[in-house]
mmCIF file of C-alpha atoms and ligand atoms in Angstrom:
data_model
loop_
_atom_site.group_PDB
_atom_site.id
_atom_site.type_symbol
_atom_site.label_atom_id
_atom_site.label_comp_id
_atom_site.label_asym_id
_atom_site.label_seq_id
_atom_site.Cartn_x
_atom_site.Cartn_y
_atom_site.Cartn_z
ATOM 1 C CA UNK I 1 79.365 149.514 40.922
ATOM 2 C CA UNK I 2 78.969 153.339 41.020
ATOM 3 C CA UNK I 3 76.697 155.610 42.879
ATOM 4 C CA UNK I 4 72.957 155.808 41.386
ATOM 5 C CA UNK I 5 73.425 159.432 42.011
ATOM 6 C CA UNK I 6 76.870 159.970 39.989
ATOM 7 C CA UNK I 7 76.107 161.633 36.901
ATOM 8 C CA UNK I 8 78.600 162.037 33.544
ATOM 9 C CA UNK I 9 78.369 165.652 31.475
ATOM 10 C CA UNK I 10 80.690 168.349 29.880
ATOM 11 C CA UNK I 11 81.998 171.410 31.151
ATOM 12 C CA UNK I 12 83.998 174.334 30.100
ATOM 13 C CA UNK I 13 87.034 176.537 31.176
ATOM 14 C CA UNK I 14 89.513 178.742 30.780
ATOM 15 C CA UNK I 15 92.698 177.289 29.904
ATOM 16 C CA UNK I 16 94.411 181.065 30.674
ATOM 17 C CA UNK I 17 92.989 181.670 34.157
ATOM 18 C CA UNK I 18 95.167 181.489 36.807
ATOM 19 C CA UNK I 19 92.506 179.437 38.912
ATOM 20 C CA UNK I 20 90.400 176.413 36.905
ATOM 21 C CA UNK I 21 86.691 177.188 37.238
ATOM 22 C CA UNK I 22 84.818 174.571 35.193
ATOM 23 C CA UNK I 23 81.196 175.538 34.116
ATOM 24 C CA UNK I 24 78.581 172.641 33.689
ATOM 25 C CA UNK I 25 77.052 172.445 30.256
ATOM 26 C CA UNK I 26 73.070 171.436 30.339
ATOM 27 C CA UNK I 27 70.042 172.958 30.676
ATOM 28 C CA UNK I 28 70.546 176.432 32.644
ATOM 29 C CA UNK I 29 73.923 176.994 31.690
ATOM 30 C CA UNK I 30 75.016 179.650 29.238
ATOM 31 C CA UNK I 31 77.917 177.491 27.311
ATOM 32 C CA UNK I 32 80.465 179.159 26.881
ATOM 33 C CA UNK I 33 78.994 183.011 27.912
ATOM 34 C CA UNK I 34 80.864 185.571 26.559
ATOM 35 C CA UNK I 35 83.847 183.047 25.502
ATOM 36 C CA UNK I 36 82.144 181.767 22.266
ATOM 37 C CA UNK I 37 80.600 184.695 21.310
ATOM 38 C CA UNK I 38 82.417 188.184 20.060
ATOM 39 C CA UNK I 39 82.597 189.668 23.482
ATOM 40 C CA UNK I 40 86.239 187.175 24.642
ATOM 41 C CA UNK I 41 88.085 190.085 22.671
ATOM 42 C CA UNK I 42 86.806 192.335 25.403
ATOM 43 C CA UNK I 43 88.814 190.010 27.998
ATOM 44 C CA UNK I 44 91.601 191.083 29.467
ATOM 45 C CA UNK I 45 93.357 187.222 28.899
ATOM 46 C CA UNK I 46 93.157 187.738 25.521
ATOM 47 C CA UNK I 47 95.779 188.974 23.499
ATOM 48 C CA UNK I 48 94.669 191.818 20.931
ATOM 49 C CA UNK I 49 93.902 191.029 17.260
ATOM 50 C CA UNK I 50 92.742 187.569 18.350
ATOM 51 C CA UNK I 51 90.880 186.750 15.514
ATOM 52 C CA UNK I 52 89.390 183.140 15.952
ATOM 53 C CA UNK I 53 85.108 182.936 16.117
ATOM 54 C CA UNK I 54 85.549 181.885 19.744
ATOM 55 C CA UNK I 55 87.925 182.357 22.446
ATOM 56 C CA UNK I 56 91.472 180.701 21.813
ATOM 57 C CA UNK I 57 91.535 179.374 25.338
ATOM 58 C CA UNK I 58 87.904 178.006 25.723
ATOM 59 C CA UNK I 59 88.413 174.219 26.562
ATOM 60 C CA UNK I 60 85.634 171.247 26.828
ATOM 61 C CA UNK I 61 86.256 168.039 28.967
ATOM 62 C CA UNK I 62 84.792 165.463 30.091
ATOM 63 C CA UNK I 63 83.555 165.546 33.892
ATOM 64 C CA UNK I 64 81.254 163.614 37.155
ATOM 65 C CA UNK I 65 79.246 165.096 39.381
ATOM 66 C CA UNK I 66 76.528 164.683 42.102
ATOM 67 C CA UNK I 67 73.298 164.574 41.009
ATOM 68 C CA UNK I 68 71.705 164.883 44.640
ATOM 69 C CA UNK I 69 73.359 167.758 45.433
ATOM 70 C CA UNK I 70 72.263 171.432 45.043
ATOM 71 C CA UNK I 71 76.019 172.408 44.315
ATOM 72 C CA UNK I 72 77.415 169.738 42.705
ATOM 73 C CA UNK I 73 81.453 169.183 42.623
ATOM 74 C CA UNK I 74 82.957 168.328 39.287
ATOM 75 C CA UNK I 75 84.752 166.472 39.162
ATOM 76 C CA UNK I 76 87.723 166.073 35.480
ATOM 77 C CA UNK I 77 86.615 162.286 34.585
ATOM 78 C CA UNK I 78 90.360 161.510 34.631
ATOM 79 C CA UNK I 79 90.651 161.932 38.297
ATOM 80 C CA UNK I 80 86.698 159.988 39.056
ATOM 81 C CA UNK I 81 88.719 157.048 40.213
ATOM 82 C CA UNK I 82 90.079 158.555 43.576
ATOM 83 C CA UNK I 83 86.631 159.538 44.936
ATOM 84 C CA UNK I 84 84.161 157.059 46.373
ATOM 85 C CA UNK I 85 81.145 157.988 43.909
ATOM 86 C CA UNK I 86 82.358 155.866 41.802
ATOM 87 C CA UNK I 87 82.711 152.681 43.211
ATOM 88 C CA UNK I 88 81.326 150.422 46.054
ATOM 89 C CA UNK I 89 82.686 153.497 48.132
ATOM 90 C CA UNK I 90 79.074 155.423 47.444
ATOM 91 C CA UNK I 91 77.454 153.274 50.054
ATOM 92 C CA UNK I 92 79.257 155.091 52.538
ATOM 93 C CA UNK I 93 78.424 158.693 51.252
ATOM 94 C CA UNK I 94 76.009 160.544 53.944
ATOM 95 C CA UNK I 95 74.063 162.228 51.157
ATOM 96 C CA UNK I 96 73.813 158.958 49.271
ATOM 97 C CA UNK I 97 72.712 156.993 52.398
ATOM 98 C CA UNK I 98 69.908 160.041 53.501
ATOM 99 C CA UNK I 99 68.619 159.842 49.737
ATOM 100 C CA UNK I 100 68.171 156.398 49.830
ATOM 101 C CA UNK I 101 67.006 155.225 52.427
ATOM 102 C CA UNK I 102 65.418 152.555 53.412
ATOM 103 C CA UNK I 103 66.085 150.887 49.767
ATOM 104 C CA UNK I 104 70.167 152.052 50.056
ATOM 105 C CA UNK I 105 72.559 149.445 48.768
ATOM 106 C CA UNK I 106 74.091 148.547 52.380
ATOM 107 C CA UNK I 107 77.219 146.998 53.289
ATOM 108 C CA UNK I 108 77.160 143.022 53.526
ATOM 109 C CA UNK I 109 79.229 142.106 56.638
ATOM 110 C CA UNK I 110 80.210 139.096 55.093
ATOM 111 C CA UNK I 111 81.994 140.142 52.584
ATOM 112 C CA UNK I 112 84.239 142.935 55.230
ATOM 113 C CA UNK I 113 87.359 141.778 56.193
ATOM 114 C CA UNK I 114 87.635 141.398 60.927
ATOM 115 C CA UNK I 115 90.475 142.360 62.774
ATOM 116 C CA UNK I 116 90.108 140.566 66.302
ATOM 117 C CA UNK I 117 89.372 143.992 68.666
ATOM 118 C CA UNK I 118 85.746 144.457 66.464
ATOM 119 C CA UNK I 119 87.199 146.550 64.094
ATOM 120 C CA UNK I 120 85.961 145.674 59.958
ATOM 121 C CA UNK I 121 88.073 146.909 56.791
ATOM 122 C CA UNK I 122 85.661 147.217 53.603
ATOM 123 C CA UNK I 123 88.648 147.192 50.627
ATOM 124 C CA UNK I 124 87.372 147.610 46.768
ATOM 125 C CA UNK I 125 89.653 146.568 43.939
ATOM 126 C CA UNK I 126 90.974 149.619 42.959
ATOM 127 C CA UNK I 127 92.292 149.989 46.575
ATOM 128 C CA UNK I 128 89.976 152.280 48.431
ATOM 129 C CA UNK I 129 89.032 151.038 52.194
ATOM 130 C CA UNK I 130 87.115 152.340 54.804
ATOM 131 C CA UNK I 131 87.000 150.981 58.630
ATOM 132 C CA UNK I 132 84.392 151.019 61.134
ATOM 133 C CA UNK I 133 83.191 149.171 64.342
ATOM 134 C CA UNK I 134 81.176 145.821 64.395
ATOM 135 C CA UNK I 135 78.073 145.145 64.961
ATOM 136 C CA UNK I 136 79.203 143.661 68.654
ATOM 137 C CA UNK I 137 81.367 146.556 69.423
ATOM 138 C CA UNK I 138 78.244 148.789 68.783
ATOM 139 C CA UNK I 139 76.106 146.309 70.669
ATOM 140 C CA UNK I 140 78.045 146.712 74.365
ATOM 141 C CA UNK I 141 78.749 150.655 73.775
ATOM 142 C CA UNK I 142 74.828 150.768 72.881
ATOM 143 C CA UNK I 143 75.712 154.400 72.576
ATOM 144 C CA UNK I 144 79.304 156.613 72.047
ATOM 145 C CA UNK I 145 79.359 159.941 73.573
ATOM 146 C CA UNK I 146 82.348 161.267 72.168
ATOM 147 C CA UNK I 147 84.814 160.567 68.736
ATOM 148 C CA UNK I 148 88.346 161.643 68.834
ATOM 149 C CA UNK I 149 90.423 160.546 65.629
ATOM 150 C CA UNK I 150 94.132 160.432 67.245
ATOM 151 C CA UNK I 151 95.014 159.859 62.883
ATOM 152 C CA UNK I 152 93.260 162.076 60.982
ATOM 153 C CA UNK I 153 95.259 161.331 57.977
ATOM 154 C CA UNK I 154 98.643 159.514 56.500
ATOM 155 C CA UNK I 155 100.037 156.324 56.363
ATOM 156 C CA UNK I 156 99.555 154.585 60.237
ATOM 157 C CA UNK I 157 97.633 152.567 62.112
ATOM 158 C CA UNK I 158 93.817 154.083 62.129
ATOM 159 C CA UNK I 159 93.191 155.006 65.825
ATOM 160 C CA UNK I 160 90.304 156.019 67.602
ATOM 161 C CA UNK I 161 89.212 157.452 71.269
ATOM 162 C CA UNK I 162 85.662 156.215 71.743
ATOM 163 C CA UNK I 163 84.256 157.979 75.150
ATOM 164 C CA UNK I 164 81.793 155.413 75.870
ATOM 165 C CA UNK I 165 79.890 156.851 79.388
ATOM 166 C CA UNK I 166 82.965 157.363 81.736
ATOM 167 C CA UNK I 167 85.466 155.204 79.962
ATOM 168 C CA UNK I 168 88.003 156.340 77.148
ATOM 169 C CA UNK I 169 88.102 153.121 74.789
ATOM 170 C CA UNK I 170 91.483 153.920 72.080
ATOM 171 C CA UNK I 171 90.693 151.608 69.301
ATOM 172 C CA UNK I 172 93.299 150.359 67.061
ATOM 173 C CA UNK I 173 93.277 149.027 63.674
ATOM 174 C CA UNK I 174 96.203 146.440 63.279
ATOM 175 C CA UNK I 175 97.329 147.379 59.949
ATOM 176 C CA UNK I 176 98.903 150.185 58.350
ATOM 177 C CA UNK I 177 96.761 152.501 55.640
ATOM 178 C CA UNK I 178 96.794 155.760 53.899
ATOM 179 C CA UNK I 179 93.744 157.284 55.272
ATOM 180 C CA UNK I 180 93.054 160.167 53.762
ATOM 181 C CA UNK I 181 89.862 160.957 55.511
ATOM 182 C CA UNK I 182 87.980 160.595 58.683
ATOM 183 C CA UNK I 183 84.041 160.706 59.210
ATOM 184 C CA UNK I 184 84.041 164.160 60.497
ATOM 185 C CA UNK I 185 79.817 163.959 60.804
ATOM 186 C CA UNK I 186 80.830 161.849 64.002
ATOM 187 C CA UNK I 187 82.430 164.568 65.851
ATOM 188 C CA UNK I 188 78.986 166.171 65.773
ATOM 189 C CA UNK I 189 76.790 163.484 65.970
ATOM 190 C CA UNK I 190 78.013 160.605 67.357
ATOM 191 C CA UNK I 191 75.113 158.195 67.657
ATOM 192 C CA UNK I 192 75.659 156.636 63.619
ATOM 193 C CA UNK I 193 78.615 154.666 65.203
ATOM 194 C CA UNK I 194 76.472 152.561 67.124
ATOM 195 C CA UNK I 195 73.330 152.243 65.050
ATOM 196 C CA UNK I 196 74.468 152.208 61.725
ATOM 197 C CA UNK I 197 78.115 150.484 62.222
ATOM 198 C CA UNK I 198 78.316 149.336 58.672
ATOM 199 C CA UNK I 199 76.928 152.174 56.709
ATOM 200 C CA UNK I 200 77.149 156.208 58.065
ATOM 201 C CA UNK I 201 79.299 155.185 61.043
ATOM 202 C CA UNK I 202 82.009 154.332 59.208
ATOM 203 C CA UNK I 203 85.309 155.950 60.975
ATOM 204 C CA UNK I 204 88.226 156.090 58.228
ATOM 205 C CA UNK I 205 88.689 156.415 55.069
ATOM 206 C CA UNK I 206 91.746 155.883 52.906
ATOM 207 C CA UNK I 207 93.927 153.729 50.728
ATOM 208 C CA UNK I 208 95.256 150.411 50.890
ATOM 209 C CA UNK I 209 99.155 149.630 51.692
ATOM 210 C CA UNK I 210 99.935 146.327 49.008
ATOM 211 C CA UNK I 211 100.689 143.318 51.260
ATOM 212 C CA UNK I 212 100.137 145.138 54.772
ATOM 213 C CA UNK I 213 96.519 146.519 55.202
ATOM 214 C CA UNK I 214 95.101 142.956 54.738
ATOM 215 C CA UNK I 215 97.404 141.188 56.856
ATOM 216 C CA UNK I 216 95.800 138.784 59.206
ATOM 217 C CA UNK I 217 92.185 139.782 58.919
ATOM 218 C CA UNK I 218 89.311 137.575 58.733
ATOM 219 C CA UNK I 219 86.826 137.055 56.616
ATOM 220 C CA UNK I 220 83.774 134.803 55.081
ATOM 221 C CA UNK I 221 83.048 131.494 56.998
ATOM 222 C CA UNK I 222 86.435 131.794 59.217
ATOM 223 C CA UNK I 223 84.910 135.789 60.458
ATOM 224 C CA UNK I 224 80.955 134.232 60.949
ATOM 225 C CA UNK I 225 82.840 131.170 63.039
ATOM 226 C CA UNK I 226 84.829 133.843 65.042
ATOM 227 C CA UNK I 227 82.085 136.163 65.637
ATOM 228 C CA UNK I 228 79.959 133.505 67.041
ATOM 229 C CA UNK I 229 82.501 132.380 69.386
ATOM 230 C CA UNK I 230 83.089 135.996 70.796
ATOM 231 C CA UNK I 231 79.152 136.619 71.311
ATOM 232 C CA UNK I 232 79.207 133.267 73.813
ATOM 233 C CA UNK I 233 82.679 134.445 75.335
ATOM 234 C CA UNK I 234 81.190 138.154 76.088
ATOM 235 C CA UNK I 235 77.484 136.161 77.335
ATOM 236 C CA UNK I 236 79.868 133.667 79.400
ATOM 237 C CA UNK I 237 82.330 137.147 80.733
ATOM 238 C CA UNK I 238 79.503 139.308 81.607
ATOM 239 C CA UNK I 239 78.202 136.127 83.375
ATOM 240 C CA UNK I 240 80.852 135.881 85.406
ATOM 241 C CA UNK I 241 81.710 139.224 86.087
ATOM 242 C CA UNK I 242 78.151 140.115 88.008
ATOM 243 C CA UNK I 243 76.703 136.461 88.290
ATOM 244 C CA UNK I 244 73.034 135.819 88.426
ATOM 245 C CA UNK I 245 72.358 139.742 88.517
ATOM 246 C CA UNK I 246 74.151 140.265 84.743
ATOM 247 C CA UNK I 247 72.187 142.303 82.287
ATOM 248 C CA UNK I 248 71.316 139.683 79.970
ATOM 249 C CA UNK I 249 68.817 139.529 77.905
ATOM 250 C CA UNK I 250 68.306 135.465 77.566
ATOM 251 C CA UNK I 251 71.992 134.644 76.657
ATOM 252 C CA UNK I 252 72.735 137.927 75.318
ATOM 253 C CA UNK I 253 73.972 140.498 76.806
ATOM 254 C CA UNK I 254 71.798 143.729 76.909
ATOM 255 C CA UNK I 255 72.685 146.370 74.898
ATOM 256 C CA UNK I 256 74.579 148.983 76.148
ATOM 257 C CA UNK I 257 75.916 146.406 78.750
ATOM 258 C CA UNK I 258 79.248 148.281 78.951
ATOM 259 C CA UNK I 259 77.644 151.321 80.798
ATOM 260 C CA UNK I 260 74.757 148.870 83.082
ATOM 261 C CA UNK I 261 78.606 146.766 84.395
ATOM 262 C CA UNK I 262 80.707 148.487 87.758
ATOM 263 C CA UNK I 263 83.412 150.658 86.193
ATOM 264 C CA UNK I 264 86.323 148.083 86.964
ATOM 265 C CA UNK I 265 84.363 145.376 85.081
ATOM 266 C CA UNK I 266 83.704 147.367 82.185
ATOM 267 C CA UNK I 267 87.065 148.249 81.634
ATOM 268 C CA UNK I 268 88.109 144.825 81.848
ATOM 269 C CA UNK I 269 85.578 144.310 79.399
ATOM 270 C CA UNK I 270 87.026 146.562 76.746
ATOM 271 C CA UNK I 271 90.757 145.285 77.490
ATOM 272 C CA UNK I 272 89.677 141.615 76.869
ATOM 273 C CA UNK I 273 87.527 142.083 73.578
ATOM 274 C CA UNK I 274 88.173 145.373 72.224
ATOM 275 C CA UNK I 275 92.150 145.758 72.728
ATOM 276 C CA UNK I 276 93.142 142.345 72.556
ATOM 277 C CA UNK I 277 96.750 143.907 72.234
ATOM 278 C CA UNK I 278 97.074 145.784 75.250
ATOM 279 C CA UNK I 279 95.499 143.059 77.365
ATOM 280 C CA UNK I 280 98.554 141.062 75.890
ATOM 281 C CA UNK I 281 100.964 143.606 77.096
ATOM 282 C CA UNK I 282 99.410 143.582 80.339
ATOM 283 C CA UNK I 283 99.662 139.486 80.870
HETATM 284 S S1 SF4 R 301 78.480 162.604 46.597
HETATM 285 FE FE1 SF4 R 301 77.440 160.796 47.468
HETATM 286 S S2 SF4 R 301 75.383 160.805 46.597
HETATM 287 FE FE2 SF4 R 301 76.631 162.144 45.313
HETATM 288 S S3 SF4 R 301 77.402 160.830 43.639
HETATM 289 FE FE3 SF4 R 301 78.962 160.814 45.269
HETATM 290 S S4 SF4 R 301 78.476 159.028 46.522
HETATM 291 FE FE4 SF4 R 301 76.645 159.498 45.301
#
């Protein structure tokens, strides 16, 4: 599935200038300008006694572009398959998700893949991921002061510093990928991590490493029956961490209950659910 918003046209360039500039055709454009009419033989690419109706180097192709934005990219259809417009990718697009909105195709946890410290891994055939925070990591932050991406880009493990009140939580993807980006709007604007965790929060973006990025994720009924069991074990920890005072709402913790717990507690917190690895290290 593509974006609603990708769009398919022609445009034009010069095959003899040094840099590619294409030019949209459609309504407001001038063709070809000077190019297809007499006036090329007064450009200095062109080699005197040209004699051809248009310009020798004039080329067509076929290109994709933005239709929601006021200065589109194009985009050389032969390359469309490395950007996200056109596949599921689009749902993570800023301008896609602020155009669409409220009726924006969203993300369907259940079809994400888990890793066990509340980090998801969206993957589309063609091999394009993106990863993000859960809905439970978002829950107990309740709000993230501060994004620092510790891999901006290559092939490694995706990390993440989330400065969540006082506490520095580094978040770790398992598995290696080629990210290639990183959700830059966060540095800014933080607050999409926690309340839209599956959509504009997402953190990296990238490609997928055959046999590797996958590895030992969860997914469908065996994520739901995980995620269930972590929501009683963080009810039952924050429980027993502050006993009958606990911020609780019913049997769920409130949100934000990372910042409301004593600073030892809450860093026990994120060591027992959100870096499952280090807290292994540590035992
Ligand atoms: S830039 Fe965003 S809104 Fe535009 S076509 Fe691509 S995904 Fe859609």
């Amino acid at each position: 599935m593509s974006c609603p918003f990708l769009r398919e046209g022609r445009a034009r360039y010069c095959h003899a200038a040094p840099l590619r500039k294409l030019i949209l055709d459609g309504p407001g454009s001038d063709g070809g300008g000077r190019c297809e009419t007499d006036g090329y033989h007064q450009c200095a690419l062109v080699q005197a006694g040209e004699t051809a109706a248009v310009c020798p180097h004039l080329e067509a192709m076929h290109v994709q572009y933005c239709g929601a934005s006021g200065t589109p990219k194009l985009v050389p259809y032969s390359e469309a398959g490395l950007s996200r417009c056109g596949g599921p990718g689009f749902r993570y697009c800023e301008l896609y998700l602020s155009m669409s909105r409220p009726h924006a195709h969203m993300t369907d946890p259940g079809q994400l893949y888990h890793a066990t410290n509340h980090l998801w891994l969206d993957a589309d055939q063609g091999g394009l991921c993106q990863i993000g925070i859960d809905s439970m990591l978002a829950h107990v932050a309740g709000k993230v002061d501060r994004v620092l991406f510790v891999t901006p880009k290559g092939n490694a493990r995706p990390t993440v510093v989330l400065t969540v009140g006082e506490a520095e939580w580094t978040m770790v993807f398992p598995n290696t990928m080629r990210i290639s980006d990183v959700n830059g709007h966060l540095r800014q604007d933080p607050s999409k991590l926690s309340e839209d965790p599956y959509g504009a929060g997402w953190l990296f973006e990238g490609w997928e490493v055959p046999d590797r990025t996958r590895t030992g994720l969860l997914r469908g009924a065996e994520a739901d029956q995980w995620l269930a069991g972590e929501q009683q074990r963080l009810a039952e920890f924050v429980h027993a961490q502050v006993g009958p005072d606990n911020p609780c709402d019913g049997g769920t913790p409130a949100p934000g209950v990372a910042r409301l717990l004593p600073r030892e507690e809450a860093v026990r917190l994120y060591h027992e659910f959100f870096a499952p690895e280090l807290a292994r290290e540590r035992d």
